[in-house]
Coordinates of C-alpha atoms and ligand atoms in Angstrom, one line a residue:
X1 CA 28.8 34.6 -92.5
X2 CA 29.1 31.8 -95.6
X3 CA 26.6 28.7 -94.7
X4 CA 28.8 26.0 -93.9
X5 CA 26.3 24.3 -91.7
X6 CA 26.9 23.1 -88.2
X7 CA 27.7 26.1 -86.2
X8 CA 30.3 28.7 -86.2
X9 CA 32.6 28.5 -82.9
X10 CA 35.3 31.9 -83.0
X11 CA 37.8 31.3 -80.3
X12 CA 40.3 34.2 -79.1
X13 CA 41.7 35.5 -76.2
X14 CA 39.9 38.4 -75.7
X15 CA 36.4 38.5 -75.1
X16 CA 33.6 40.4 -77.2
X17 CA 31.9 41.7 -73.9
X18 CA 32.9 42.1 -70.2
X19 CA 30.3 42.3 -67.3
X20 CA 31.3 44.6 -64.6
X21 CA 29.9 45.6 -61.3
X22 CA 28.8 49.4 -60.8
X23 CA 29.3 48.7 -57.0
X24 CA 25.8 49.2 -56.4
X25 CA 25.0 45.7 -56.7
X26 CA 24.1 46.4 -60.2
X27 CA 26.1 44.3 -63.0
X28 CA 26.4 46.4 -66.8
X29 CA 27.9 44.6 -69.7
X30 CA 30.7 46.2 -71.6
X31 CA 31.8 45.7 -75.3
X32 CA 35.2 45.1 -74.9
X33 CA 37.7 47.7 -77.3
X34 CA 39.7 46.3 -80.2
X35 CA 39.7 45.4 -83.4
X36 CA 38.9 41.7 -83.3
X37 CA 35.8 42.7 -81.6
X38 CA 35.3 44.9 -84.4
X39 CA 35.9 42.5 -86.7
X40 CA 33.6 39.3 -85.5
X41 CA 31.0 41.0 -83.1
X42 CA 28.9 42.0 -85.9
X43 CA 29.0 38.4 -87.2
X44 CA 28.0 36.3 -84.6
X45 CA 24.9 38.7 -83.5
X46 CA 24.0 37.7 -87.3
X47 CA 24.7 34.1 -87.1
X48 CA 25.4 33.1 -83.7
X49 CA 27.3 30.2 -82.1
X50 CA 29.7 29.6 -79.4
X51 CA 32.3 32.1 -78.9
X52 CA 35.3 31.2 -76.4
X53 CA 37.8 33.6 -74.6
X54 CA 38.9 34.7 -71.5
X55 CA 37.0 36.1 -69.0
X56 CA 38.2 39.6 -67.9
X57 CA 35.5 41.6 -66.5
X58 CA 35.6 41.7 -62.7
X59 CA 32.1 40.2 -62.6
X60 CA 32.0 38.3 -65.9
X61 CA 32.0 34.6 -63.8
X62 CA 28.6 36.0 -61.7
X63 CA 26.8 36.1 -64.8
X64 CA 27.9 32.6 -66.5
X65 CA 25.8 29.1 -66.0
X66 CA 28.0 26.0 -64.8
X67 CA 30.0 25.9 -68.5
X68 CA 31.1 29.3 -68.0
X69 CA 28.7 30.5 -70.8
X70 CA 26.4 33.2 -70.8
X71 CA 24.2 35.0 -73.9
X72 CA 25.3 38.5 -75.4
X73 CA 25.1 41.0 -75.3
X74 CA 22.7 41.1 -72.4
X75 CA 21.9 44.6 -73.4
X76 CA 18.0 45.4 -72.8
X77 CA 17.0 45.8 -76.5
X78 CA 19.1 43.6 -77.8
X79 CA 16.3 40.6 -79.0
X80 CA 17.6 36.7 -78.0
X81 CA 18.1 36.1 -81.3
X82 CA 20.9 38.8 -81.7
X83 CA 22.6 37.1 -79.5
X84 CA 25.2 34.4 -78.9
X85 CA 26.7 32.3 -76.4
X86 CA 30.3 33.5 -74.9
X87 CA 31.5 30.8 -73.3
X88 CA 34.3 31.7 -70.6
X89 CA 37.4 30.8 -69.8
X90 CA 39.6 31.3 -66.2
X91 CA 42.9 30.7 -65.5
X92 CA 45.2 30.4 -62.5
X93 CA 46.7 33.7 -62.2
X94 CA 50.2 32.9 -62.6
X95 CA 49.5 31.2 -65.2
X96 CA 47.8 33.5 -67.1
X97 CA 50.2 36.3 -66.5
X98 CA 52.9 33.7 -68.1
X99 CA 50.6 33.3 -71.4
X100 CA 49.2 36.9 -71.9
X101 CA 51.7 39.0 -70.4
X102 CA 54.7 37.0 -70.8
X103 CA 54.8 34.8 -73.9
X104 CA 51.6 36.7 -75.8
X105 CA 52.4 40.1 -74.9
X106 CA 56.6 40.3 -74.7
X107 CA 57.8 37.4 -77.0
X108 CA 55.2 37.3 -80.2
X109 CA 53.6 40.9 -79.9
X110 CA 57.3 42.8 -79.9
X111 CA 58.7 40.1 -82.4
X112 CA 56.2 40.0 -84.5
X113 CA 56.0 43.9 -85.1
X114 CA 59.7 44.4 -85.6
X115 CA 60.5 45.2 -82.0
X116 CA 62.8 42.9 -80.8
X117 CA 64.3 44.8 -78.5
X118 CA 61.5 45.0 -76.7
X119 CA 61.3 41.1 -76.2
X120 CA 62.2 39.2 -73.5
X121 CA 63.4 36.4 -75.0
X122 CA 65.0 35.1 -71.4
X123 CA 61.9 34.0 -70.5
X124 CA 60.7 32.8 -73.7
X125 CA 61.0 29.0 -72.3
X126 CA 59.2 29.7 -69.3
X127 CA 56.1 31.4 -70.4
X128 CA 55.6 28.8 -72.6
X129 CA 56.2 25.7 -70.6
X130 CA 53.8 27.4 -67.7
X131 CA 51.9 29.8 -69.6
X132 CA 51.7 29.8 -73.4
X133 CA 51.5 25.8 -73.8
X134 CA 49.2 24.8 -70.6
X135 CA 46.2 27.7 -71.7
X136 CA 46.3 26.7 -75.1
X137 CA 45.5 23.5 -73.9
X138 CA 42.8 24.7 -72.0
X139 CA 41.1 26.5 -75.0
X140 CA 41.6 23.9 -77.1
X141 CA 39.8 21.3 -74.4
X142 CA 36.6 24.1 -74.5
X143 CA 36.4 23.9 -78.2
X144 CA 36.4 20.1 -77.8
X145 CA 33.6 20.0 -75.9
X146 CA 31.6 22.1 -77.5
X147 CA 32.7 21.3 -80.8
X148 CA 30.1 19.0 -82.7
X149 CA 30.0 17.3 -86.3
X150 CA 29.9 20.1 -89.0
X151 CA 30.8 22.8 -87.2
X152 CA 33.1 25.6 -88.0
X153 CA 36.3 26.3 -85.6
X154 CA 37.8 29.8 -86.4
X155 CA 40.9 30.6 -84.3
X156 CA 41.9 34.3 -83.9
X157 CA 45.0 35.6 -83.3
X158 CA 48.8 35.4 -82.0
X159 CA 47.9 33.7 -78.6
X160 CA 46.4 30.6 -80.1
X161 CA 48.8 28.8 -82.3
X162 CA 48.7 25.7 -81.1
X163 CA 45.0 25.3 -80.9
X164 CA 44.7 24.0 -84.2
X165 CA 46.8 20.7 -83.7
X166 CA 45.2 20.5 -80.3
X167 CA 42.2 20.3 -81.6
X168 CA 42.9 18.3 -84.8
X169 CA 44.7 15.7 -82.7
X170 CA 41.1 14.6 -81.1
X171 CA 39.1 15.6 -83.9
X172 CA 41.4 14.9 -87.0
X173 CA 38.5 16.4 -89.5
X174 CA 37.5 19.0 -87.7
X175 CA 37.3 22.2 -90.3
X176 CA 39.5 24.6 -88.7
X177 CA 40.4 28.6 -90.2
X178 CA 43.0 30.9 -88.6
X179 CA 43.1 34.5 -88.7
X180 CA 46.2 36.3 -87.5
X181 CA 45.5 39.6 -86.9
X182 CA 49.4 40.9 -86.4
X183 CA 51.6 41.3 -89.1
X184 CA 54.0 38.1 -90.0
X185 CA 57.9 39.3 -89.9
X186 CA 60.1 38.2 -92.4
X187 CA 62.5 35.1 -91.1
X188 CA 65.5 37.8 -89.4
X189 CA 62.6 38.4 -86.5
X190 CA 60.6 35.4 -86.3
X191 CA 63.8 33.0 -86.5
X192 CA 64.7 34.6 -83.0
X193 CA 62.1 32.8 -81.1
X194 CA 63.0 30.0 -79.3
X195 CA 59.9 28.1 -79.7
X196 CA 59.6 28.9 -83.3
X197 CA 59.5 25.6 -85.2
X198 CA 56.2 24.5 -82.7
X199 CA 54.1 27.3 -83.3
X200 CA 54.4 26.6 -86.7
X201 CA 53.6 23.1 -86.4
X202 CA 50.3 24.1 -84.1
X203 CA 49.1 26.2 -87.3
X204 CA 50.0 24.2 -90.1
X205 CA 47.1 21.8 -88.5
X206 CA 45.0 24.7 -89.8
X207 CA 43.2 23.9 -93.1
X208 CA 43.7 27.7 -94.0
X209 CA 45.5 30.5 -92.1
X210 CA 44.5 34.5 -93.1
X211 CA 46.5 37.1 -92.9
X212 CA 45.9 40.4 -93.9
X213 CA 48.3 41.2 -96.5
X214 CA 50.2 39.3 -99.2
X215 CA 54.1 40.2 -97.8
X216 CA 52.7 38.8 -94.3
X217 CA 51.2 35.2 -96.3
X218 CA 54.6 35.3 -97.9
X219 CA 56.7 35.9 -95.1
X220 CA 55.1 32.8 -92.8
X221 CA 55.8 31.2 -95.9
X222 CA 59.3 31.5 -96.3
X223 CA 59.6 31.3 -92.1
X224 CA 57.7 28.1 -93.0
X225 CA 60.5 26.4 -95.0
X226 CA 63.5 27.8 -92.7
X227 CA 61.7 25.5 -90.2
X228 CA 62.0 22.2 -92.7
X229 CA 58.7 22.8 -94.3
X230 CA 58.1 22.4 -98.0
X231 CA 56.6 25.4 -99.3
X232 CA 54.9 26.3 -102.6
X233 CA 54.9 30.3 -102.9
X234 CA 52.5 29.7 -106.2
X235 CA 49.5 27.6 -104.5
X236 CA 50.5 29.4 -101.1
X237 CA 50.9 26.4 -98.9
X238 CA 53.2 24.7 -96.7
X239 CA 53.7 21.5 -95.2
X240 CA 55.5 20.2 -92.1
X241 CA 55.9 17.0 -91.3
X242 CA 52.0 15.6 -92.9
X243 CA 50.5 18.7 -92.3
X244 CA 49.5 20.8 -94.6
X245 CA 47.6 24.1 -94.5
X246 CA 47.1 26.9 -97.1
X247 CA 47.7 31.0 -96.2
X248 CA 46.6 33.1 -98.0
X249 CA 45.8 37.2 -97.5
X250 CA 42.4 38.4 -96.7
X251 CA 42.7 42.1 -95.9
X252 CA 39.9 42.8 -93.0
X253 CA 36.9 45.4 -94.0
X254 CA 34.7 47.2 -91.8
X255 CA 30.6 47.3 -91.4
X256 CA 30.6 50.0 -94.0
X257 CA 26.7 50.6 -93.4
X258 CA 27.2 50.3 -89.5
X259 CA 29.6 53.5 -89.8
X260 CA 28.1 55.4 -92.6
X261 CA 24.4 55.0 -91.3
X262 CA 25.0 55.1 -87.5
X263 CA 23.0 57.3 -85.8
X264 CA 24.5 60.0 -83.5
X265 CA 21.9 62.0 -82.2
X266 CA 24.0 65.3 -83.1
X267 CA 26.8 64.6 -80.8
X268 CA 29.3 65.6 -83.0
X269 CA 28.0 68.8 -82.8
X270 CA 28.1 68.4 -79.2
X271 CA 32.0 68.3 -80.0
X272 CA 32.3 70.8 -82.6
X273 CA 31.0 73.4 -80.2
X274 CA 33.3 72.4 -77.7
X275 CA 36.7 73.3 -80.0
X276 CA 34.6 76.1 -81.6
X277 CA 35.9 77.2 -85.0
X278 CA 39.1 75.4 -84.6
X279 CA 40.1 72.5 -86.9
X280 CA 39.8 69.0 -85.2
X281 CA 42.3 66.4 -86.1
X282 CA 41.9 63.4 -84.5
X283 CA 43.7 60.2 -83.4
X284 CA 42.3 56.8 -82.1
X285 CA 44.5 53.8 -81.0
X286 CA 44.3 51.1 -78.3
X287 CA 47.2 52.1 -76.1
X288 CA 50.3 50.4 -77.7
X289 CA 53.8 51.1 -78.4
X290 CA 53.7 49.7 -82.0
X291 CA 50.5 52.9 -82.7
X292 CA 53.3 55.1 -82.5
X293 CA 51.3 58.1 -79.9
X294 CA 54.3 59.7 -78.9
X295 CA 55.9 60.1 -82.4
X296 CA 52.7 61.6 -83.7
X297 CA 52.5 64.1 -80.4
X298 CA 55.7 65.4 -81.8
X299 CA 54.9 65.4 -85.0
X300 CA 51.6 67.8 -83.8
X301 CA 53.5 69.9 -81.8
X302 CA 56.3 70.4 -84.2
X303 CA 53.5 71.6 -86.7
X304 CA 52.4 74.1 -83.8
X305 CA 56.1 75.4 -83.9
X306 CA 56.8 75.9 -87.7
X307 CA 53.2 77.5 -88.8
X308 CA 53.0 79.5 -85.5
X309 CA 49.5 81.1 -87.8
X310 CA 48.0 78.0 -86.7
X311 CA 48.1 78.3 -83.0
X312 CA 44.8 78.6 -81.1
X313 CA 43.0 77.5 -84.4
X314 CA 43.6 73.7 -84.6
X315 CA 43.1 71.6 -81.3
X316 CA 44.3 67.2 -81.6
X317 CA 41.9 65.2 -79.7
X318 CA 44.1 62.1 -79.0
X319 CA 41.5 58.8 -77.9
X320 CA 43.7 56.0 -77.0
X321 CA 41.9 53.5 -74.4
X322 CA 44.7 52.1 -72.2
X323 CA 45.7 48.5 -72.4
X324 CA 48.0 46.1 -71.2
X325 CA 48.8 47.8 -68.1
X326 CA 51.1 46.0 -65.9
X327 CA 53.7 45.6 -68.8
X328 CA 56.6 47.5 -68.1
X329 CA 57.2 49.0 -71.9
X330 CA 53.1 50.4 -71.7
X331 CA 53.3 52.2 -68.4
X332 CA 56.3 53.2 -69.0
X333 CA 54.8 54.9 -72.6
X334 CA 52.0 56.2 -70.4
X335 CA 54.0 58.7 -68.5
X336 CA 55.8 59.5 -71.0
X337 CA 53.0 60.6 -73.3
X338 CA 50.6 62.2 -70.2
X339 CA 54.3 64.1 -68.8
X340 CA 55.0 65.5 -72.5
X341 CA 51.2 66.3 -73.8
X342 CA 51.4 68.1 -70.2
X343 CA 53.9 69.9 -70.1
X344 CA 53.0 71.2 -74.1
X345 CA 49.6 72.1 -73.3
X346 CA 51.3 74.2 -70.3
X347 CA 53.5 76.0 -72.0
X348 CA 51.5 76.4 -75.4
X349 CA 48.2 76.9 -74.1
X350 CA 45.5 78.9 -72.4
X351 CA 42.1 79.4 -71.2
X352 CA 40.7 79.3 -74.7
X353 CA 42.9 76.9 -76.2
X354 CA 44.2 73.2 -75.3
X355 CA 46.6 72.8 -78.2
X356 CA 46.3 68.3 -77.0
X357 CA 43.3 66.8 -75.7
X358 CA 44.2 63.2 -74.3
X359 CA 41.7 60.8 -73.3
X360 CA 42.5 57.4 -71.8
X361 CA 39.5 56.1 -71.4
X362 CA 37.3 54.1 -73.8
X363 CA 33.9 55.2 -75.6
X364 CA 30.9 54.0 -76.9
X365 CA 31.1 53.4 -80.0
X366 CA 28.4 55.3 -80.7
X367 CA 30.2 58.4 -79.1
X368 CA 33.3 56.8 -81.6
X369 CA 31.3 57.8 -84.6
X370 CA 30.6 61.1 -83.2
X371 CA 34.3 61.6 -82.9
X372 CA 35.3 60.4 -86.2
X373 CA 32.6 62.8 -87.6
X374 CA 33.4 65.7 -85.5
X375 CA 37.0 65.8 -86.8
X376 CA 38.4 67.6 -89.8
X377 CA 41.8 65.4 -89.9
X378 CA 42.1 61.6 -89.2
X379 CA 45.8 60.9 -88.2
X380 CA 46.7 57.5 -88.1
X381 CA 50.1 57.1 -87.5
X382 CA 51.3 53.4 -86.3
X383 CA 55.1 52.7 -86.7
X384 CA 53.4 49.3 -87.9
X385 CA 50.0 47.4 -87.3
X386 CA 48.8 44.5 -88.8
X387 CA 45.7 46.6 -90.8
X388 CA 44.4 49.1 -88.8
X389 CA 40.4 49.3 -89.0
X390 CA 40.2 52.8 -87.1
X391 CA 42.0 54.3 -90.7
X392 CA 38.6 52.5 -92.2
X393 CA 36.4 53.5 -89.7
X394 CA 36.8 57.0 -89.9
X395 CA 36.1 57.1 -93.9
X396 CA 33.0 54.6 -93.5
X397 CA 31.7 57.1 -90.6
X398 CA 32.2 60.7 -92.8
X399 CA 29.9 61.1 -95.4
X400 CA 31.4 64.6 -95.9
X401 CA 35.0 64.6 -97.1
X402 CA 38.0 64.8 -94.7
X403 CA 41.1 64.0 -95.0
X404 CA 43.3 60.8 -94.3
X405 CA 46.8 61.3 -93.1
X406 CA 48.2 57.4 -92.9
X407 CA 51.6 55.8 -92.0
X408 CA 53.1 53.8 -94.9
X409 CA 53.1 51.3 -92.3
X410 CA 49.6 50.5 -91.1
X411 CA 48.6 47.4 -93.3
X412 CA 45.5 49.6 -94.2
X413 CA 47.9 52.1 -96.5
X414 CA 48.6 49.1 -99.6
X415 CA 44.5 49.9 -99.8
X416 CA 44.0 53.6 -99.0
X417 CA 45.3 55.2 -101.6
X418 CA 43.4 58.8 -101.2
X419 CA 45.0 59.3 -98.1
X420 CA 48.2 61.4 -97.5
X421 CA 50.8 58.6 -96.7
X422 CA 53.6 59.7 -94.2
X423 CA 56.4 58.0 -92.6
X424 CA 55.4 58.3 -89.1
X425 CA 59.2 58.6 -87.3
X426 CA 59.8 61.6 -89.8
X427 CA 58.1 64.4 -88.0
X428 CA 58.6 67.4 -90.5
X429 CA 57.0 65.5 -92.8
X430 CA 53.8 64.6 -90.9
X431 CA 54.1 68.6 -89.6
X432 CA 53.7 69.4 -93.8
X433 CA 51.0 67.2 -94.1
X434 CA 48.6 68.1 -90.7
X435 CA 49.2 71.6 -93.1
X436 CA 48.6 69.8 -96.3
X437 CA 45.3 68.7 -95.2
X438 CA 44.2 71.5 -93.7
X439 CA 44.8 73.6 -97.2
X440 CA 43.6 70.7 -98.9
X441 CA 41.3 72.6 -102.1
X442 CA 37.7 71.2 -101.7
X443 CA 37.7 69.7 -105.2
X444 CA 40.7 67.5 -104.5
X445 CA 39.7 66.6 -100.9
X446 CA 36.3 65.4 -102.4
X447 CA 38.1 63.4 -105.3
X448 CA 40.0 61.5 -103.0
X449 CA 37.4 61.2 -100.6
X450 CA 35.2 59.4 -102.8
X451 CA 37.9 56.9 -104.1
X452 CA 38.4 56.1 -100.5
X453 CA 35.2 55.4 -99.5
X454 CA 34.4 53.9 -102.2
X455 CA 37.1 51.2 -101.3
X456 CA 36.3 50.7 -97.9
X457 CA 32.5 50.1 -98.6
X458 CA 33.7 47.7 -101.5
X459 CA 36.0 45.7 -99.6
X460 CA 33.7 45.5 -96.3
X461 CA 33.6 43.1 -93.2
X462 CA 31.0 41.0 -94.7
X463 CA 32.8 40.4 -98.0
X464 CA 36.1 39.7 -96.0
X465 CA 34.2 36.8 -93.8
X466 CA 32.5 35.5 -96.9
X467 CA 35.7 34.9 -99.1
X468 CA 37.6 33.8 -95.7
X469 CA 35.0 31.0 -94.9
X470 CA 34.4 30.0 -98.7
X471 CA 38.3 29.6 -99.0
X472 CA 38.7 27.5 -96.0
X473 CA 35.5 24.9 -97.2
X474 CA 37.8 24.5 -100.2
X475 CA 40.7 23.8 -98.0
X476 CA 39.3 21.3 -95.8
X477 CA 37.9 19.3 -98.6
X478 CA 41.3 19.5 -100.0
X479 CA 42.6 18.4 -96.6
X480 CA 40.2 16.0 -95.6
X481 CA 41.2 13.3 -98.4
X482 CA 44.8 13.6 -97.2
X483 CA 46.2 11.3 -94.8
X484 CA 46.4 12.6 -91.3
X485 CA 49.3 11.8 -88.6
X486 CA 50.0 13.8 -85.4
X487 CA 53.5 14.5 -85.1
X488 CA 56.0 11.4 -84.0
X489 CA 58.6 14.0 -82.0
X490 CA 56.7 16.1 -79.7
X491 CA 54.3 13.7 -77.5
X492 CA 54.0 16.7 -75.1
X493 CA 50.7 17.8 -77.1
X494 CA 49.4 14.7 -77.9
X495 CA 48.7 13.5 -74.5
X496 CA 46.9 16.0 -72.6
X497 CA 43.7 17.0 -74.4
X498 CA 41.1 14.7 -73.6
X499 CA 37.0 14.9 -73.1
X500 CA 35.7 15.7 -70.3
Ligands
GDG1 C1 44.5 44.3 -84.1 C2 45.7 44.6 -85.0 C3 44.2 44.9 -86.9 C4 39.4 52.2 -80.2 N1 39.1 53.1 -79.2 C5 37.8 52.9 -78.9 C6 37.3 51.8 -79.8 N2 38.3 51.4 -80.5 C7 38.2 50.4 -81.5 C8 38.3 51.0 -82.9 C9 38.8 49.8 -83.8 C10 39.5 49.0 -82.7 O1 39.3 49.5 -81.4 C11 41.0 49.1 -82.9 O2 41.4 48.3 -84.1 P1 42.7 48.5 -84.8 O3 42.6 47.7 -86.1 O4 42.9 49.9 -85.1 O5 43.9 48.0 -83.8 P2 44.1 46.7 -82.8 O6 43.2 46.8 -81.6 O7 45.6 46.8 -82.5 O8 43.8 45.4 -83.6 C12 45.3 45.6 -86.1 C13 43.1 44.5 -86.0 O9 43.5 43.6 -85.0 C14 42.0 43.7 -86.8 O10 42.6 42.6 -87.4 O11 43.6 45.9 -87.8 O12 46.4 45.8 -87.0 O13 46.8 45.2 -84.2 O14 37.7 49.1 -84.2 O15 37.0 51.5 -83.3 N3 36.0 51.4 -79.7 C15 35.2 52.0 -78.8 N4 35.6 53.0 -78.0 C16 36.9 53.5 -78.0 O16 37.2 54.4 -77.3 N5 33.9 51.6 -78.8

């Protein structure tokens, strides 16, 4: 990461690792799935510092010292200085529900990825007042104490948007970067939230917010000035009330040379021998409705129907680690997917043959990498994501040339240009293009191929952090020499963050 001295302290909701207990007395640490461990794990082995989240690993407070920090990842070859503090963070579980499932998970998540009818904007009120309001609170009061002259606070994500003002309002010249990992709606969604002029407010204390596209930096913008802020779409700033931050796009890369040089020990041939001779096309998502599983299901079994020459010679392997369970709309997608890949696999396949093969539970990512080179096909088919790293992944892991087939709507497609772009809700056209790719002449599979790769390894995780952290030195010094002034009308966040 860019040397801005002091040290770097990454705060997001979910944690890097989780400890768990094997029931045999015996505690094994976990990387934690999803792509903001992805993004910042490799980082902070490199660099180190204090990175603070929640603690959601059934044994992850029997591991921590009296600050709720431990070093990781505790992992037996993993040398001390690879490794970093995670400092933890518990919550009363009612309240916690009211942040992460309530105002995190079914106000912002659904609003800000176009599903507003999957909102419940009823309770917007109360999951803030007791859930999404009191625990930013509490993060920001973890990054105050640890937080010392010169150091680096980098916020991550939808759940934090008030912990920059927190934060600035006890330590005005604190240098503070957000990265919002979701994609920002234009003003018709975002205007629907209650709350909506007070998150704004808790990131325009940022000295820069990233986002991973352009049309998302615009958006906030324009969402920006509805709320009374003034707004320059040329310097890509806003201000409300005296503060001011800048937002700008910073599309998020991979570890090219993680993927490409990862080691495997031949398990992809492990795979390969398990679906034979048949082609493998693969999908890989965090369980969510916004991935859009069920649509590409369809989509894979519609193919089945209109090239019938292709049955018992192609096999999907579908990878999607569940998540959120507890939330009505996700269990609810659960059955639905395991009732219909079910009943599909019943009546198309046989002994020799599973046409779908679903897995709900997580990998190494070791075995990832495997799985990404084992397949012939990566279909990535969200109905929208933010970016979408596993469309990366799988061209930094394949040396060999496959072939991409990518929803116009993963953030990941205004950058992928080899790949076969679909519209993921039309399913005859995804069923022409699992053919497509299949047929796909070697020359032209190996043209776009390169191009691809050759993207992904340019634009990589390292060169995403390094232009994030240079831009947001520039900011602060910017920002510093401006006059500072909490906010006259809302005392509610002013009061309660204090030093322990
Ligand atoms: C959010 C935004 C944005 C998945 N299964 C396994 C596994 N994974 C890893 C993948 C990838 C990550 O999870 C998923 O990242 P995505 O980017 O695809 O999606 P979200 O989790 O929704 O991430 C998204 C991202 O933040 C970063 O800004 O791109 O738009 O929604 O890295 O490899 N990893 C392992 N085993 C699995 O079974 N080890």
């Amino acid at each position: 990461m860019g040397d801005l001295g002091g040290k770097m302290i990454v705060v997001s909701n979910a944690e890097p690792y989780k400890h768990e207990s094997k029931g045999d007395g015996e505690t094994v640490c976990h990387e934690v799935e999803g792509g903001l461990t992805t993004a910042m794990n490799p980082q902070m082995r490199e660099t180190g510092g204090v990175w603070i989240a929640y603690g959601r690993g059934n044994s992850d407070f029997e591991v921590v010292n009296s600050e709720g920090e431990v070093s990781v990842p505790d992992f037996p070859d993993v040398p001390k200085e690879k490794r970093y503090t995670l400092k933890r963070l518990d919550f009363p579980p009612e309240r916690y529900e009211k942040f992460y499932r309530g105002y995190a998970n079914r106000v912002l998540w659904p609003i800000f990825h176009s599903f507003p009818t999957k909102a419940d904007l009823q309770l917007e009120g109360e999951f803030w007042s007791e859930g999404y309001l009191p625990c930013n609170k509490e993060y920001s009061r973890s990054v105050i104490d640890v937080y010392e002259p010169g150091d680096t606070v980098w916020v991550h994500d939808y759940h934090l948007a008030l912990v920059p003002k927190l934060v600035k309002n006890e330590i005005p010249d604190a240098r503070i970067g957000v990265f919002w990992h979701i994609p920002w709606p234009p003003w018709e969604n975002f205007g629907k939230i209650p709350h909506r002029k007070r998150l704004l407010e808790g990131l325009a204390a940022a000295d820069l917010i990233g986002l991973h596209l352009d049309k998302y930096a615009d958006n906030l913008l324009r969402c920006a000035e509805k709320c009374g802020a003034t707004f320059d779409l040329g310097s890509k700033s806003f201000k409300l009330g005296k503060e001011e931050a800048q937002v700008k796009a910073y599309p998020l890369g991979v570890d090219f040379e993680f993927f490409n040089g990862t080691e495997t020990n031949g398990k992809e041939l492990d795979i390969r021998e398990k679906y034979r001779d048949k082609k493998l096309v693969l999908g890989v998502d965090r369980q969510d409705y916004t991935k859009g599983i069920p649509e590409r299901i369809r989509a894979f079994k519609k193919f089945l129907r209109k090239y019938p020459g292709y049955r018992e010679k192609i096999a999907m392997v579908q990878r999607t680690p569940t998540s959120r369970t507890g939330i009505t709309e996700y269990d609810r997608e659960k059955s639905e997917i395991n009732r219909g890949v079910s009943e599909f696999n019943g009546n198309f396949g046989n002994h020799d043959w599973t046409p779908i093969n679903l897995f709900w539970k997580g990998i190494p990512q070791r075995k990832l990498i495997a799985e990404y080179r084992a397949a012939d096909v990566g279909l990535v088919t969200p109905g929208l994501d933010g970016m979408n790293l596993v469309s990366k992944e799988f061209i930094a892991a394949n040396q060999k040339p496959k072939v991409l087939i990518l929803s116009e709507f993963a953030g990941s497609a205004e950058q992928l240009d080899g790949a076969i772009h679909v519209n993921p809700y039309d399913s005859d056209q995804v069923a022409r293009a699992i053919k497509q790719a299949i047929e796909m002449p070697e020359a032209e599979k190996e043209e776009r191929w390169k191009g691809l790769r050759k993207q992904v390894k340019t634009e990589d995780l390292s060169s995403w952090s390094e232009k994030f952290l240079s831009d947001l030195e520039k900011a602060h010094r910017l920002g510093s020499t401006a006059e500072f002034t909490l906010f006259e009308d809302e005392p509610e966040e002013k009061q309660v963050i204090r030093r322990n």
